[in-house]
């Protein structure tokens, strides 16, 4: 199954990281990573809804936060097969 990954850049990071994660979880995003000033959010492509995203804080941020995001598709991959191919017994 394919995934959509959003990379969200926040300034200030705290407490907006938690607010963004909570809102995205409510619209179906299922896993998150925090890297520096960014939050990476993942959702199955079939569950992604652009309208819900447009109504979220990402497209309507408060005046006291600078927020930008990008979206990319992650193709389905058999991670176990990849690991096994690189494993040397």
mmCIF file of C-alpha atoms in Angstrom:
data_model
loop_
_atom_site.group_PDB
_atom_site.id
_atom_site.type_symbol
_atom_site.label_atom_id
_atom_site.label_comp_id
_atom_site.label_asym_id
_atom_site.label_seq_id
_atom_site.Cartn_x
_atom_site.Cartn_y
_atom_site.Cartn_z
ATOM 1 C CA UNK A 1 0.000 0.000 0.000
ATOM 2 C CA UNK A 2 1.188 3.495 -0.793
ATOM 3 C CA UNK A 3 1.551 6.245 1.794
ATOM 4 C CA UNK A 4 1.425 10.018 1.768
ATOM 5 C CA UNK A 5 4.082 11.797 3.822
ATOM 6 C CA UNK A 6 3.666 15.396 4.902
ATOM 7 C CA UNK A 7 6.781 17.259 5.994
ATOM 8 C CA UNK A 8 5.698 20.169 8.186
ATOM 9 C CA UNK A 9 8.122 22.925 9.163
ATOM 10 C CA UNK A 10 7.111 24.786 12.339
ATOM 11 C CA UNK A 11 8.405 27.943 13.998
ATOM 12 C CA UNK A 12 8.150 27.934 16.946
ATOM 13 C CA UNK A 13 8.237 24.156 17.152
ATOM 14 C CA UNK A 14 6.844 23.864 20.710
ATOM 15 C CA UNK A 15 3.878 23.672 21.459
ATOM 16 C CA UNK A 16 2.697 23.662 17.827
ATOM 17 C CA UNK A 17 4.178 20.241 17.095
ATOM 18 C CA UNK A 18 1.746 18.639 19.535
ATOM 19 C CA UNK A 19 -1.213 20.641 18.201
ATOM 20 C CA UNK A 20 -0.426 19.727 14.574
ATOM 21 C CA UNK A 21 0.035 16.050 15.459
ATOM 22 C CA UNK A 22 -3.294 15.985 17.344
ATOM 23 C CA UNK A 23 -5.180 17.576 14.444
ATOM 24 C CA UNK A 24 -3.633 15.293 11.848
ATOM 25 C CA UNK A 25 -4.352 12.214 13.975
ATOM 26 C CA UNK A 26 -8.013 13.264 14.020
ATOM 27 C CA UNK A 27 -8.139 13.175 10.214
ATOM 28 C CA UNK A 28 -6.498 9.758 9.834
ATOM 29 C CA UNK A 29 -2.738 10.260 9.943
ATOM 30 C CA UNK A 30 -1.336 7.243 11.731
ATOM 31 C CA UNK A 31 2.323 7.839 12.485
ATOM 32 C CA UNK A 32 4.591 10.786 13.140
ATOM 33 C CA UNK A 33 8.286 11.640 13.418
ATOM 34 C CA UNK A 34 9.869 14.763 14.844
ATOM 35 C CA UNK A 35 13.132 15.893 13.248
ATOM 36 C CA UNK A 36 14.569 19.240 14.297
ATOM 37 C CA UNK A 37 11.904 21.835 13.512
ATOM 38 C CA UNK A 38 9.880 19.431 11.369
ATOM 39 C CA UNK A 39 7.074 16.967 11.912
ATOM 40 C CA UNK A 40 6.697 14.126 9.407
ATOM 41 C CA UNK A 41 3.171 12.726 9.236
ATOM 42 C CA UNK A 42 2.141 9.531 7.435
ATOM 43 C CA UNK A 43 -1.213 8.314 6.156
ATOM 44 C CA UNK A 44 -2.257 5.536 3.782
ATOM 45 C CA UNK A 45 -2.883 7.012 0.351
ATOM 46 C CA UNK A 46 -6.401 5.567 0.218
ATOM 47 C CA UNK A 47 -7.253 7.305 3.521
ATOM 48 C CA UNK A 48 -5.866 10.725 2.553
ATOM 49 C CA UNK A 49 -8.481 13.462 2.166
ATOM 50 C CA UNK A 50 -7.303 16.770 0.684
ATOM 51 C CA UNK A 51 -10.453 18.596 1.845
ATOM 52 C CA UNK A 52 -9.837 17.647 5.478
ATOM 53 C CA UNK A 53 -6.226 18.753 5.138
ATOM 54 C CA UNK A 54 -7.310 22.120 3.701
ATOM 55 C CA UNK A 55 -9.529 22.642 6.760
ATOM 56 C CA UNK A 56 -6.725 21.847 9.216
ATOM 57 C CA UNK A 57 -4.257 24.121 10.994
ATOM 58 C CA UNK A 58 -1.770 23.512 8.152
ATOM 59 C CA UNK A 59 -3.771 25.715 5.813
ATOM 60 C CA UNK A 60 -5.103 28.071 8.491
ATOM 61 C CA UNK A 61 -2.252 28.677 10.958
ATOM 62 C CA UNK A 62 -2.540 31.196 13.794
ATOM 63 C CA UNK A 63 -0.718 34.504 13.370
ATOM 64 C CA UNK A 64 1.967 33.593 15.930
ATOM 65 C CA UNK A 65 3.283 30.533 14.068
ATOM 66 C CA UNK A 66 5.173 30.181 10.805
ATOM 67 C CA UNK A 67 4.142 26.950 9.160
ATOM 68 C CA UNK A 68 4.866 25.367 5.807
ATOM 69 C CA UNK A 69 4.426 21.863 4.485
ATOM 70 C CA UNK A 70 5.177 19.650 1.531
ATOM 71 C CA UNK A 71 3.533 16.407 0.465
ATOM 72 C CA UNK A 72 5.051 13.371 -1.212
ATOM 73 C CA UNK A 73 3.936 9.868 -2.123
ATOM 74 C CA UNK A 74 5.809 6.858 -0.765
ATOM 75 C CA UNK A 75 5.426 3.786 -2.976
ATOM 76 C CA UNK A 76 4.647 0.426 -1.429
ATOM 77 C CA UNK A 77 7.762 -1.553 -0.620
ATOM 78 C CA UNK A 78 8.452 -4.910 0.978
ATOM 79 C CA UNK A 79 10.803 -3.744 3.721
ATOM 80 C CA UNK A 80 11.425 -7.265 5.008
ATOM 81 C CA UNK A 81 12.526 -8.494 1.561
ATOM 82 C CA UNK A 82 14.869 -5.506 1.261
ATOM 83 C CA UNK A 83 16.380 -6.231 4.651
ATOM 84 C CA UNK A 84 16.796 -9.940 3.820
ATOM 85 C CA UNK A 85 18.505 -9.107 0.512
ATOM 86 C CA UNK A 86 21.152 -7.049 2.350
ATOM 87 C CA UNK A 87 21.579 -9.506 5.247
ATOM 88 C CA UNK A 88 24.744 -11.577 5.171
ATOM 89 C CA UNK A 89 24.431 -14.806 7.257
#
